[in-house]
Coordinates of C-alpha atoms and ligand atoms in Angstrom, one line a residue:
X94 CA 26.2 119.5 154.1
X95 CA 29.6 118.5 154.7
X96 CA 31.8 120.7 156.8
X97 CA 34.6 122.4 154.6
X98 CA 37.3 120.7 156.5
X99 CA 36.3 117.3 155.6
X100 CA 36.4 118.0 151.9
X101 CA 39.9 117.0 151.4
X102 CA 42.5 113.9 151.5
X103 CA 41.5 110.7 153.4
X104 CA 43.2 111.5 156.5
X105 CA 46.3 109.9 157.3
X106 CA 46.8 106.3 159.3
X107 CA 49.3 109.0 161.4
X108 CA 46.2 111.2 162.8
X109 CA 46.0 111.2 166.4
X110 CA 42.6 109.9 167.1
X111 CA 43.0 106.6 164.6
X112 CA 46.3 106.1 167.2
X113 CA 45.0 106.2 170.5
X114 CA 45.2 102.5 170.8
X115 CA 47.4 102.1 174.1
X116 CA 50.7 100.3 174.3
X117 CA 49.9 96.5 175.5
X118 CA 51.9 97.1 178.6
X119 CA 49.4 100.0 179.2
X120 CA 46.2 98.4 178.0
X121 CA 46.5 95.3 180.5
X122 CA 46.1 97.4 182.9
X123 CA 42.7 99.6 181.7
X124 CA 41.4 95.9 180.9
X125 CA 42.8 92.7 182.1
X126 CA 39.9 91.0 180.9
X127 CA 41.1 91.5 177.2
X128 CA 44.8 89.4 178.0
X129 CA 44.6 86.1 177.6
X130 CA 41.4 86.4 175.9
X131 CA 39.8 82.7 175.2
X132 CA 36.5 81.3 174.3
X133 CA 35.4 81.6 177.5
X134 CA 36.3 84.7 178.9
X135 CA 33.2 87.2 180.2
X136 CA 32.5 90.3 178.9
X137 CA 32.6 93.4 181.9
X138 CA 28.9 94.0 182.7
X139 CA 27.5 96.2 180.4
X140 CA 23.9 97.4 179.2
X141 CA 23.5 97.6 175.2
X142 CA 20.9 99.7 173.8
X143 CA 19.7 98.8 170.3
X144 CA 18.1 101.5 168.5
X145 CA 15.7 100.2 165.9
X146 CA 15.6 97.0 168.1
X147 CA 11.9 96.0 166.1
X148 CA 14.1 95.5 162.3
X149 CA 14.9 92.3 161.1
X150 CA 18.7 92.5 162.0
X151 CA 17.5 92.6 165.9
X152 CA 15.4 89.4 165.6
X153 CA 17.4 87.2 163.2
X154 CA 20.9 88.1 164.5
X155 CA 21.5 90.3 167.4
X156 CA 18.9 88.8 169.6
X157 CA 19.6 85.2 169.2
X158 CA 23.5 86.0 169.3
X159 CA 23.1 87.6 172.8
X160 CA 20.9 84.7 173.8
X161 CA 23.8 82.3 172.7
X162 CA 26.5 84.2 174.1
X163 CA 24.7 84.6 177.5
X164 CA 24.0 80.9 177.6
X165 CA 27.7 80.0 176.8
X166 CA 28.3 82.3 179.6
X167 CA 29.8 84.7 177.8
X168 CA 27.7 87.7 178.9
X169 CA 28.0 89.1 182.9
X170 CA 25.3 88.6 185.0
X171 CA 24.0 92.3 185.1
X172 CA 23.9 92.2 181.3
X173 CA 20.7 94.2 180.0
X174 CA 19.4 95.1 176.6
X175 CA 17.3 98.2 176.2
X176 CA 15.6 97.5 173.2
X177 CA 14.5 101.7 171.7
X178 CA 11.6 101.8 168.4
X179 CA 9.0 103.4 167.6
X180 CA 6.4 100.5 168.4
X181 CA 4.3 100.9 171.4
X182 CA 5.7 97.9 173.4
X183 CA 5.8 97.5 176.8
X184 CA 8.8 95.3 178.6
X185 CA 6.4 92.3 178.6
X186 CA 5.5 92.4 174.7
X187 CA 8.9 93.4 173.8
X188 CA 10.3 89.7 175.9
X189 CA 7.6 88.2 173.7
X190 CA 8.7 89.3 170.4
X191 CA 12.4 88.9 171.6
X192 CA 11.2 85.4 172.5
X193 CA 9.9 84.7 169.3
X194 CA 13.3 85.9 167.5
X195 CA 15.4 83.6 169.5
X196 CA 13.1 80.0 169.4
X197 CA 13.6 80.7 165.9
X198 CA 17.1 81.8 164.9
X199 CA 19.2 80.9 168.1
X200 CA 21.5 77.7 168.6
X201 CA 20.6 77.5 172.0
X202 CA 17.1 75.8 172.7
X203 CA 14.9 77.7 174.6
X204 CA 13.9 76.4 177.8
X205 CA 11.4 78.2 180.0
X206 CA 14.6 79.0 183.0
X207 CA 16.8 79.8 180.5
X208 CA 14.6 82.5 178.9
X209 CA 13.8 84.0 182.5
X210 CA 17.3 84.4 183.3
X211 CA 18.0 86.1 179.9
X212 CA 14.8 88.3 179.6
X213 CA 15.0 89.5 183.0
X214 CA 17.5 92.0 181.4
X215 CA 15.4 92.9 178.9
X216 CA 13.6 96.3 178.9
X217 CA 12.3 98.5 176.3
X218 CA 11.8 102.6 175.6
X219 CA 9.2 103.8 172.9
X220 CA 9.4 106.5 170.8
X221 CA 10.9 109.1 167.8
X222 CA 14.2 108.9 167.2
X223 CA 14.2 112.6 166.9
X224 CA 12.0 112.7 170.0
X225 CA 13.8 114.5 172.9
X226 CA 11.9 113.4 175.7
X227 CA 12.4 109.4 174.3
X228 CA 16.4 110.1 175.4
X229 CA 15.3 111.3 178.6
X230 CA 13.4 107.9 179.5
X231 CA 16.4 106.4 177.7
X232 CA 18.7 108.1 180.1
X233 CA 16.2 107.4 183.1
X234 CA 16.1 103.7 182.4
X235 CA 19.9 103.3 182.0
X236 CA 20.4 105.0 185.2
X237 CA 18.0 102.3 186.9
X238 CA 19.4 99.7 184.8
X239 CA 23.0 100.6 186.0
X240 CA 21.9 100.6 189.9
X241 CA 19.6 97.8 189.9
X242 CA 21.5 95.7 187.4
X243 CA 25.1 96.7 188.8
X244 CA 25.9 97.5 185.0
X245 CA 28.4 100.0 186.4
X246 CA 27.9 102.4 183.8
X247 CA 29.6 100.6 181.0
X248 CA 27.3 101.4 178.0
X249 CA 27.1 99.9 174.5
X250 CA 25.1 102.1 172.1
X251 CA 23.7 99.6 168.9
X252 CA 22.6 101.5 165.6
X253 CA 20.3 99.2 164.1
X254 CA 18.1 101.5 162.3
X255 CA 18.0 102.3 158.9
X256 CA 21.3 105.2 158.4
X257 CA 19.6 107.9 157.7
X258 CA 18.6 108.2 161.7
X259 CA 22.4 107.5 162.2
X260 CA 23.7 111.0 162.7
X261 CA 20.0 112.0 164.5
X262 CA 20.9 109.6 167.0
X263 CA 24.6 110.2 167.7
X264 CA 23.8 114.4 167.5
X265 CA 20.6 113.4 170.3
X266 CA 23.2 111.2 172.0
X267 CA 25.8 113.5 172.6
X268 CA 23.8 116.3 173.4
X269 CA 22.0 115.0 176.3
X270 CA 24.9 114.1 177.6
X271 CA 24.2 110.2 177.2
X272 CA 27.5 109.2 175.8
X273 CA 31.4 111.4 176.6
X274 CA 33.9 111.4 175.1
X275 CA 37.3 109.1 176.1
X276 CA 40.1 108.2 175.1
X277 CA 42.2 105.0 176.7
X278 CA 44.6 107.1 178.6
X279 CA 41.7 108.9 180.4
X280 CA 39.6 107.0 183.2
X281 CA 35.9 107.3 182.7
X282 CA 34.0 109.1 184.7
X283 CA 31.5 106.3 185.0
X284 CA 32.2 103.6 182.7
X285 CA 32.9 102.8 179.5
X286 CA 30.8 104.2 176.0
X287 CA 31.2 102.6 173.1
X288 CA 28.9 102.9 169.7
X289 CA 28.7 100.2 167.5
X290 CA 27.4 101.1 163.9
X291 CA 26.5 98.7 161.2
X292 CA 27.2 99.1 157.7
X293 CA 26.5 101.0 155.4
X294 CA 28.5 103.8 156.5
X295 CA 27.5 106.5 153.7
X296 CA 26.4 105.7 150.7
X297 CA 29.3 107.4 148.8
X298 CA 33.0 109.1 149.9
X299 CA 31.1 112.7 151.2
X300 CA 28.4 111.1 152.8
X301 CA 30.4 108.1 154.6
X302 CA 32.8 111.4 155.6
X303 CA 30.2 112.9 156.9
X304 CA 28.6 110.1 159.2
X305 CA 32.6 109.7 160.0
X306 CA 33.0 113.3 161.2
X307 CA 29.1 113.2 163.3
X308 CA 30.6 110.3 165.1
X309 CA 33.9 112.2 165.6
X310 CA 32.3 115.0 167.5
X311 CA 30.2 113.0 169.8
X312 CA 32.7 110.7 170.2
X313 CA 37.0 109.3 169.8
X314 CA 37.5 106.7 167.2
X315 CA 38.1 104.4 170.1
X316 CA 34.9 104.1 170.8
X317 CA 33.3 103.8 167.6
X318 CA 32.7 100.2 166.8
X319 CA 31.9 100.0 162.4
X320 CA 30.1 96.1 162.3
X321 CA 31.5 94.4 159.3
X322 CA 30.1 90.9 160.1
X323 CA 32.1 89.5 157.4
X324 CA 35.2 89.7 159.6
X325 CA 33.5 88.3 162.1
X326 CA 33.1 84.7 160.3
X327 CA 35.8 82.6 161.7
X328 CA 36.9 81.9 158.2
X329 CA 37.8 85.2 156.8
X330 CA 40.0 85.2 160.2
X331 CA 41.5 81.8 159.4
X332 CA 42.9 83.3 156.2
X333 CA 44.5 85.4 158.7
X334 CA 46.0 82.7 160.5
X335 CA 46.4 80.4 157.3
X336 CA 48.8 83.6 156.0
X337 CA 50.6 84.5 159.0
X338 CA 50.8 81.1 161.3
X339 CA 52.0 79.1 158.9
X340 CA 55.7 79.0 156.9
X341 CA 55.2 77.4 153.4
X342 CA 52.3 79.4 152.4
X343 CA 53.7 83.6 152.5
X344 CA 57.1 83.1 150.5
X345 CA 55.0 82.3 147.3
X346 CA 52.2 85.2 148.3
X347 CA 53.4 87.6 145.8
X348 CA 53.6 88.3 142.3
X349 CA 56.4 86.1 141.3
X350 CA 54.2 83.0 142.2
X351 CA 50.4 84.4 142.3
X352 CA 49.2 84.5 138.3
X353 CA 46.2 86.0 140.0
X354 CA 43.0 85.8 142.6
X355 CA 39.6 85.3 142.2
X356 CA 37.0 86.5 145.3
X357 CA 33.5 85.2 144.7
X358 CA 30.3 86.3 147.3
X359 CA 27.6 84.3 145.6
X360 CA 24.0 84.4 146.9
X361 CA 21.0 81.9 145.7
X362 CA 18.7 84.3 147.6
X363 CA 17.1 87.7 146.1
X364 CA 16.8 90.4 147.5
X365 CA 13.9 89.3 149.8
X366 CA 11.8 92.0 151.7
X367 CA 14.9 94.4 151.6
X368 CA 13.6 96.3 148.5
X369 CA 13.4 99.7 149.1
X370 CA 17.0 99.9 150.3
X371 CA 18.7 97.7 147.9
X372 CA 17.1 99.7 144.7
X373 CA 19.0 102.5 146.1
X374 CA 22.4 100.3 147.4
X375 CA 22.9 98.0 144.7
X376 CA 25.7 95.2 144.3
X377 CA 28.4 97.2 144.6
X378 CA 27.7 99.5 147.8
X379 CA 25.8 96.7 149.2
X380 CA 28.8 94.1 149.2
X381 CA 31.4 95.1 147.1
X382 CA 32.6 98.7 149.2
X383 CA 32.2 96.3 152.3
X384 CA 32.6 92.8 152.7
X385 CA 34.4 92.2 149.2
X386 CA 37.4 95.0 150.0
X387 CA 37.7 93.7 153.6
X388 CA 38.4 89.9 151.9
X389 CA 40.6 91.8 149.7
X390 CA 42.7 93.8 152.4
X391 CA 42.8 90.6 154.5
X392 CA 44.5 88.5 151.6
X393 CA 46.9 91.0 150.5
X394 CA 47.7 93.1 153.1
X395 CA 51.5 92.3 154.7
X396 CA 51.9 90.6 157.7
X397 CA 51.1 93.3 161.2
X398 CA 53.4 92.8 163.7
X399 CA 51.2 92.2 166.3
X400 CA 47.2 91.1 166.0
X401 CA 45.7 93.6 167.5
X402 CA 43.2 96.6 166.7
X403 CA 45.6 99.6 164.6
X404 CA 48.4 97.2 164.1
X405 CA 46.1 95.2 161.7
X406 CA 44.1 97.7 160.7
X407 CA 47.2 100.3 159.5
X408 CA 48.0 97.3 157.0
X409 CA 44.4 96.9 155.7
X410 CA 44.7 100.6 155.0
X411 CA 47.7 100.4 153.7
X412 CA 46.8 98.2 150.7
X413 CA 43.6 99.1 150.5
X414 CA 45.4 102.4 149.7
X415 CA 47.4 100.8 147.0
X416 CA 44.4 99.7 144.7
X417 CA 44.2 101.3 142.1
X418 CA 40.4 102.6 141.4
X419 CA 39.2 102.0 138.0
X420 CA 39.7 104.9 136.2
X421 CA 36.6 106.9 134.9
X422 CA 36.9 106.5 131.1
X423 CA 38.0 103.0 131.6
X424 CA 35.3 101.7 134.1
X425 CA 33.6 99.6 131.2
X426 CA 36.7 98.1 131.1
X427 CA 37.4 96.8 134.2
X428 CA 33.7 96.1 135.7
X429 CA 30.4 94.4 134.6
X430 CA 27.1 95.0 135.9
X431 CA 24.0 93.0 135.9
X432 CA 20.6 92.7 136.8
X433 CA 18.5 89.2 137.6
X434 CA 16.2 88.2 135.4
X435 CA 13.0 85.3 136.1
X436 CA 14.9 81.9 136.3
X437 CA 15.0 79.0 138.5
X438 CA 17.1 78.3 141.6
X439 CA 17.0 75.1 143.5
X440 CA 14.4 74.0 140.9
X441 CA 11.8 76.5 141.7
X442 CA 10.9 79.5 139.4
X443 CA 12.0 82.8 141.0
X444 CA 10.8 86.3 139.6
X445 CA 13.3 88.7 137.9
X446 CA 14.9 91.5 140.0
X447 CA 12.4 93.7 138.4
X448 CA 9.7 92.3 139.6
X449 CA 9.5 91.7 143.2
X450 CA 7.9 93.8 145.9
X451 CA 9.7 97.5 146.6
X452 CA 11.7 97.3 142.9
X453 CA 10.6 99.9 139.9
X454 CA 9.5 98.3 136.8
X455 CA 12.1 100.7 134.8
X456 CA 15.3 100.3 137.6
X457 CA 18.9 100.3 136.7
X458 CA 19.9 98.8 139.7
X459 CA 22.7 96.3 139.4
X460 CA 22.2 93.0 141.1
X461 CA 25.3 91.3 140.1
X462 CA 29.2 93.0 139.9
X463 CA 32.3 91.9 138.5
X464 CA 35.6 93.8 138.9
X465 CA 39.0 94.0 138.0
X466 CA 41.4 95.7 140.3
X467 CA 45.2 96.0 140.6
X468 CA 47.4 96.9 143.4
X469 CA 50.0 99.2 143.0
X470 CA 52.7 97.9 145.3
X471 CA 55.9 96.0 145.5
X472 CA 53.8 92.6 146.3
X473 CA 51.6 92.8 144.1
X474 CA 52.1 94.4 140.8
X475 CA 50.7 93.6 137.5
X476 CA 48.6 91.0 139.6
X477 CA 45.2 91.1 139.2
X478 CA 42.2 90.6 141.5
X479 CA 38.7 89.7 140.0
X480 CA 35.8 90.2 142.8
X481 CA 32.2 89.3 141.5
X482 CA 29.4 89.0 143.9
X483 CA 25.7 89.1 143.1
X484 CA 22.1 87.3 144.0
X485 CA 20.0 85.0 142.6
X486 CA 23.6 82.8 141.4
X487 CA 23.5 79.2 140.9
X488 CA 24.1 78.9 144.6
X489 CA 25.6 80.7 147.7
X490 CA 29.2 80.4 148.0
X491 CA 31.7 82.7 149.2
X492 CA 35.6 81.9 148.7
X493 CA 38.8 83.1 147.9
X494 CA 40.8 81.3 145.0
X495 CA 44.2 82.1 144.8
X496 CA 45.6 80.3 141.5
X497 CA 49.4 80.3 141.3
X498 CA 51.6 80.4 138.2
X499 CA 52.5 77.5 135.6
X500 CA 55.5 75.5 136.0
X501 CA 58.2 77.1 134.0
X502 CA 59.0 74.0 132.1
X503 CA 57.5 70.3 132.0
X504 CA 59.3 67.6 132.1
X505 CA 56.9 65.1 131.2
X506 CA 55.6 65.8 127.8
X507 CA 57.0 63.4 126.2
X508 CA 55.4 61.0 129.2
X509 CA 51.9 61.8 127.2
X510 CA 51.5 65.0 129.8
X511 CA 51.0 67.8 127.9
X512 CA 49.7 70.3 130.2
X513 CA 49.6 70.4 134.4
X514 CA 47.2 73.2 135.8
X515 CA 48.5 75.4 137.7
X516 CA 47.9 75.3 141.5
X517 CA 45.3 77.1 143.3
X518 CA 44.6 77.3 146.4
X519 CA 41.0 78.0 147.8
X520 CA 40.1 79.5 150.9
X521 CA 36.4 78.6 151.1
X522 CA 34.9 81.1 153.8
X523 CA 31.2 79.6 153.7
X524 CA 29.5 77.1 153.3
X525 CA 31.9 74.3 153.9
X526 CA 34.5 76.2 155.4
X527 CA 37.7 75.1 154.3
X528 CA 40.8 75.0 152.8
X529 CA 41.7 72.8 149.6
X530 CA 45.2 72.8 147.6
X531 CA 45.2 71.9 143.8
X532 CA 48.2 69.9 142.8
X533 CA 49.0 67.7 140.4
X534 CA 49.8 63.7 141.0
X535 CA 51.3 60.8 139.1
X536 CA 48.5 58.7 138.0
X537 CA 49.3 55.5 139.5
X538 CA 50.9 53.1 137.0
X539 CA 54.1 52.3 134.6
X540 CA 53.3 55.6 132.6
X541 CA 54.4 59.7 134.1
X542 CA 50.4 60.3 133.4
X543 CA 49.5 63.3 135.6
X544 CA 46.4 64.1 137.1
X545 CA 45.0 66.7 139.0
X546 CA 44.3 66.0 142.3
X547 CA 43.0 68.1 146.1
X548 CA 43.8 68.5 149.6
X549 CA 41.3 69.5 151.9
X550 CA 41.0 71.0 155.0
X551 CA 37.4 70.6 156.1
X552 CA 36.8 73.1 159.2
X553 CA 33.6 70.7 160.0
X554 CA 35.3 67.7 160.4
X555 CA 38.3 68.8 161.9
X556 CA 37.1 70.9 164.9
X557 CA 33.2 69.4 165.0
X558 CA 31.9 72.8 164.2
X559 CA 32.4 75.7 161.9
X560 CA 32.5 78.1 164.9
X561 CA 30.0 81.0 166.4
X562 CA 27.5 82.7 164.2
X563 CA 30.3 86.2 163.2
X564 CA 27.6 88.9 165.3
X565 CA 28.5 86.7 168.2
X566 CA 32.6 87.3 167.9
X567 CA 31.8 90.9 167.6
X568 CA 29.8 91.7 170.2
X569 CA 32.0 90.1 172.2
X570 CA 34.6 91.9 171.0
X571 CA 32.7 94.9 171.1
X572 CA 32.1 94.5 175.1
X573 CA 36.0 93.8 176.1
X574 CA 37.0 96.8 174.0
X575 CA 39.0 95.2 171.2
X576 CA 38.3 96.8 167.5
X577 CA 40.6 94.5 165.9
X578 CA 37.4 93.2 163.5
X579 CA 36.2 96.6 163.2
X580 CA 36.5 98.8 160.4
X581 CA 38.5 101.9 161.1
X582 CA 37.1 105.6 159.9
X583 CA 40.4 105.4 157.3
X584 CA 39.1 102.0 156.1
X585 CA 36.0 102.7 155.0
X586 CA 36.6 105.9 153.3
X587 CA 39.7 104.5 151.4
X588 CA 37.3 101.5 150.1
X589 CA 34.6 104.4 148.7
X590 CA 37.7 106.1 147.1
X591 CA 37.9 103.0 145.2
X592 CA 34.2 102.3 144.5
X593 CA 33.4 106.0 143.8
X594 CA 34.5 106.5 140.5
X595 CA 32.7 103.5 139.3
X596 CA 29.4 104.7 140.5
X597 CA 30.2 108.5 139.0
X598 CA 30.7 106.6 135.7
X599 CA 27.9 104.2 135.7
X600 CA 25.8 107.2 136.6
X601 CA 27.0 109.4 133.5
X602 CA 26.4 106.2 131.2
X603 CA 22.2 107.1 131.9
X604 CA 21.5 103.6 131.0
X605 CA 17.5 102.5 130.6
X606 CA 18.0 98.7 131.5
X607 CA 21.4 96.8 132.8
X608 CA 22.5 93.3 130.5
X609 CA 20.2 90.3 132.3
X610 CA 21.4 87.3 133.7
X611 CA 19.0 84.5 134.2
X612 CA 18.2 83.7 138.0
X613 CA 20.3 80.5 138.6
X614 CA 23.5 81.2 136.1
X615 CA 26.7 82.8 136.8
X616 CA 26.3 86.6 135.8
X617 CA 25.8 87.8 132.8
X618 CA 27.8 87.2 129.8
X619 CA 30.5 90.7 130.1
X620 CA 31.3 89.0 133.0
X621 CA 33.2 86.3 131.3
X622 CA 34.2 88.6 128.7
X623 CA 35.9 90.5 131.5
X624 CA 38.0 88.0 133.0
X625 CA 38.6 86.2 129.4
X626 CA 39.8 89.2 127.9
X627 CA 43.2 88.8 129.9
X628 CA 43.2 85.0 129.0
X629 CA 41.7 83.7 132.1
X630 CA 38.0 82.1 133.3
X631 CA 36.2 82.1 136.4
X632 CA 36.0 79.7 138.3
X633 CA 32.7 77.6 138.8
X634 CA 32.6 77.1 142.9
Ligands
LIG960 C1 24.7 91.9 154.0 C2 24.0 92.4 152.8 O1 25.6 92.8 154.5 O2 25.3 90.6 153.8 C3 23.0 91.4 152.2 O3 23.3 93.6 153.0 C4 23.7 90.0 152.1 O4 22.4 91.8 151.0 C5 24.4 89.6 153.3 O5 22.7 89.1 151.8 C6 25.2 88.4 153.1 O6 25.7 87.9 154.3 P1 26.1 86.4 154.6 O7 26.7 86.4 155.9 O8 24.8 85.6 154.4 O9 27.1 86.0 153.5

């Protein structure tokens, strides 16, 4: 049920608890390890406990990040993972299986010193979520953990379970006293608590409020940490940079120059051993309410004045507020669903979406999304943004295209140049991070031939490396208290306003099969019809 008083407006960027960021002056003081913050700056000691520390997410990602971060020496010496599932592990199976995850998915090599440093922190609890006397070992070994590990009471609570144990956790959490309550302005009484949480938060507006407003009594919205790893990619923050640190690009970001943008999450892959949660998330609520609107906000948002947590953050809100959500009668009109059929990728044949393991013969589950969506604001009006994003594509490829007006007159038709195409600018977030400008060129010789031509920005080849895997930046983050990358309670319940209506008027449409697209092709065929319809084509990345 949700309480009556959350049944209402998205609350306001101006409510206290989204504001109780501290004023820098302020904040250097509560944590000087946060100014000056570099590449190789230490988190405070801390212990992390990872509920649901046996899922996949533990051993592909959060494991083998920690294991990088503490061999980059990132990570204090006292750091310690309390690892909390239902398997009956001791410490010494647990290091095994964590052993296994990081040999396998971690940058670092594994050398026998190197993994007794790191899984000397290591220590697991057993038992029910729901179980009260698991959270009384929990609290028994953090207490030893904290005194034997000098952790000092700073505590970093992971939610890595599936989400419907996310509000049995944070109620448990907060009732025995495990976690309290602070704000910046108040000193702990023992250290600091902070909860990370990863996506998805709800799985519509009311249920996303009401994980929101669970949190919100156990806990301020300082401490709540929402994981969107996408803005942990050092990519999706160079279009940050690229925007704001640079001169020639922002005075044509707007709707006199911008015809319009393109955002594209392509994935080769299917929807693996995930089954049972996808048929009920989908394309849209899987990647689209998430990741897609944070590459969104990030591109057109206008410039914070500072980069820092709420600064950013108000102006992700701000725009995200500005997008217009398809309305319900018009939905057909501005999205296009799909499912995977049996194809090939990578020259092997693939089965269709209905077909692997976990998926009903009969489901309606989209598996591909396209969308149309305009911003109602001074920057961009009457400019529209396509996002598509689905699995079993040609290949995996997420980038930003942003493709700029013609020229309003050529002068070199009678030259034998028709026709110059327009520039566009791609911001390629992965692979291949980069940048690349589309411009067009004088074909060299006695004739004004034009050609079009690129400019790249390779991220590979000019700084050796594409950077950190993104979990590393946030847990990092996460542990010197900076929420910058985080999503904000406002942010992700502005994004389902958008997506809701869709998925009310999908749902009233009762359909008994979705269009198919072969596995391997761009989408299916609405999908062009979507974007051609106002005169324009996708592009093929
Ligand atoms: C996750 C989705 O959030 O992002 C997955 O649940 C998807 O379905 C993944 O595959 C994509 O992440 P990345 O980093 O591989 O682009």
């Amino acid at each position: 049920m949700i309480p009556a008083e959350l049944i209402g407006d998205i609350p306001a960027t101006s409510d206290h608890d989204l504001h109780d960021e501290p004023h820098a002056m302020f904040e250097q003081i509560v944590n000087p390890l946060r100014e000056g913050m570099t590449q190789i700056a230490t988190a405070p000691p801390c212990a992390m406990v990872i509920f649901g520390v046996s899922g996949d997410l533990t051993s592909r990602k959060l494991m083998p990040s920690l294991y990088d971060l503490a061999m980059t020496s990132r990570l204090a010496e006292g750091f310690s993972i309390i690892g909390v599932s239902r398997r009956e592990w001791t410490d010494e199976q647990f290091r095994d299986e964590m052993r296994r995850a990081v040999e396998a998915h971690a940058r670092t090599p594994v050398t026998q010193d190197r993994w007794d440093s790191f899984a000397s922190g290591l220590f697991y609890v057993s038992g029910n979520f729901d179980d009260e006397s698991m959270y009384e070992r929990l609290g028994a070994r953090l207490d030893e953990v904290d005194r034997e590990r000098r952790t000092e009471g700073n505590r970093l609570f992971y939610l890595a379970t599936p989400p419907s144990f996310y509000i049995t956790i944070i109620n448990s959490l907060g009732e025995r006293d495990l976690v309290e309550r602070q704000d910046f302005y108040r000193a702990p009484k023992i250290g600091w608590m902070r909860l990370v949480v990863e996506k998805p938060i709800g799985n519509d507006l009311a249920s996303a409020r009401e994980l929101n407003h669970a949190m919100s009594e156990v806990v301020s919205e300082s401490q709540i940490y929402r994981i969107d790893h996408y803005l942990g990619k050092e990519t999706v923050q160079n279009a940050m940079a690229f925007r704001f640190a640079n001169v020639l690009f922002e005075p044509v970001w707007n709707r006199h120059y911008v015809d319009h943008m393109q955002i594209t999450v392509a994935e080769s892959l299917g929807v693996e051993n995930r089954g049972t949660y996808y048929e009920e998330a989908g394309a849209v609520r899987d990647m689209l309410q998430s990741h897609m609107l944070q590459l969104l906000s990030i591109v057109a948002m206008e410039p914070p004045a500072v980069f820092r947590g709420n600064a950013v953050r108000d102006e992700k809100v701000k725009v995200l507020r500005s997008v217009i959500p398809p309305p319900g009668a018009t939905v057909k009109d501005f999205t296009a669903r799909g499912q995977y059929a049996a194809g090939f990728i990578e020259g092997k044949t693939v089965p269709g979406y209905r077909q692997e393991e976990d998926i009903a013969p009969t489901s309606t589950t989209e598996t591909f999304v396209a969308m149309k969506l305009n911003i109602d604001n001074w920057r961009w009006a009457d400019v529209p943004f396509y996002l598509r994003t689905g699995k079993r594509m040609p290949r995996r490829v997420t980038e930003i295209a942003i493709q700029f007006q013609r020229v309003p007159h050529l002068m070199f038709q009678a030259a034998g140049t028709t026709d110059v195409e327009p520039n566009l600018l791609t911001l390629r977030i992965q692979p291949d991070e980069g940048i690349s400008l589309r411009f067009a060129a004088k074909i060299p010789g006695t004739t004004m031939e034009l050609r079009t031509v690129r400019m790249d920005f390779a991220y590979g080849a000019s700084f050796g490396s594409a950077g950190a895997d993104a979990y590393e930046r946030l847990l990092i983050d996460a542990m010197m208290g900076d929420q910058t990358l985080f999503a904000r309670r406002d942010e992700v319940e502005t994004a389902w306003h958008i997506i809701d209506p869709v998925l009310a008027a999908w749902q009233a449409e009762e359909v008994t099969g979705l269009p198919l697209y072969e596995a391997g092709t761009w989408g299916p065929e609405k999908s062009d019809a979507l974007i051609e319809r106002d005169g324009r084509v996708w592009r093929r990345p």
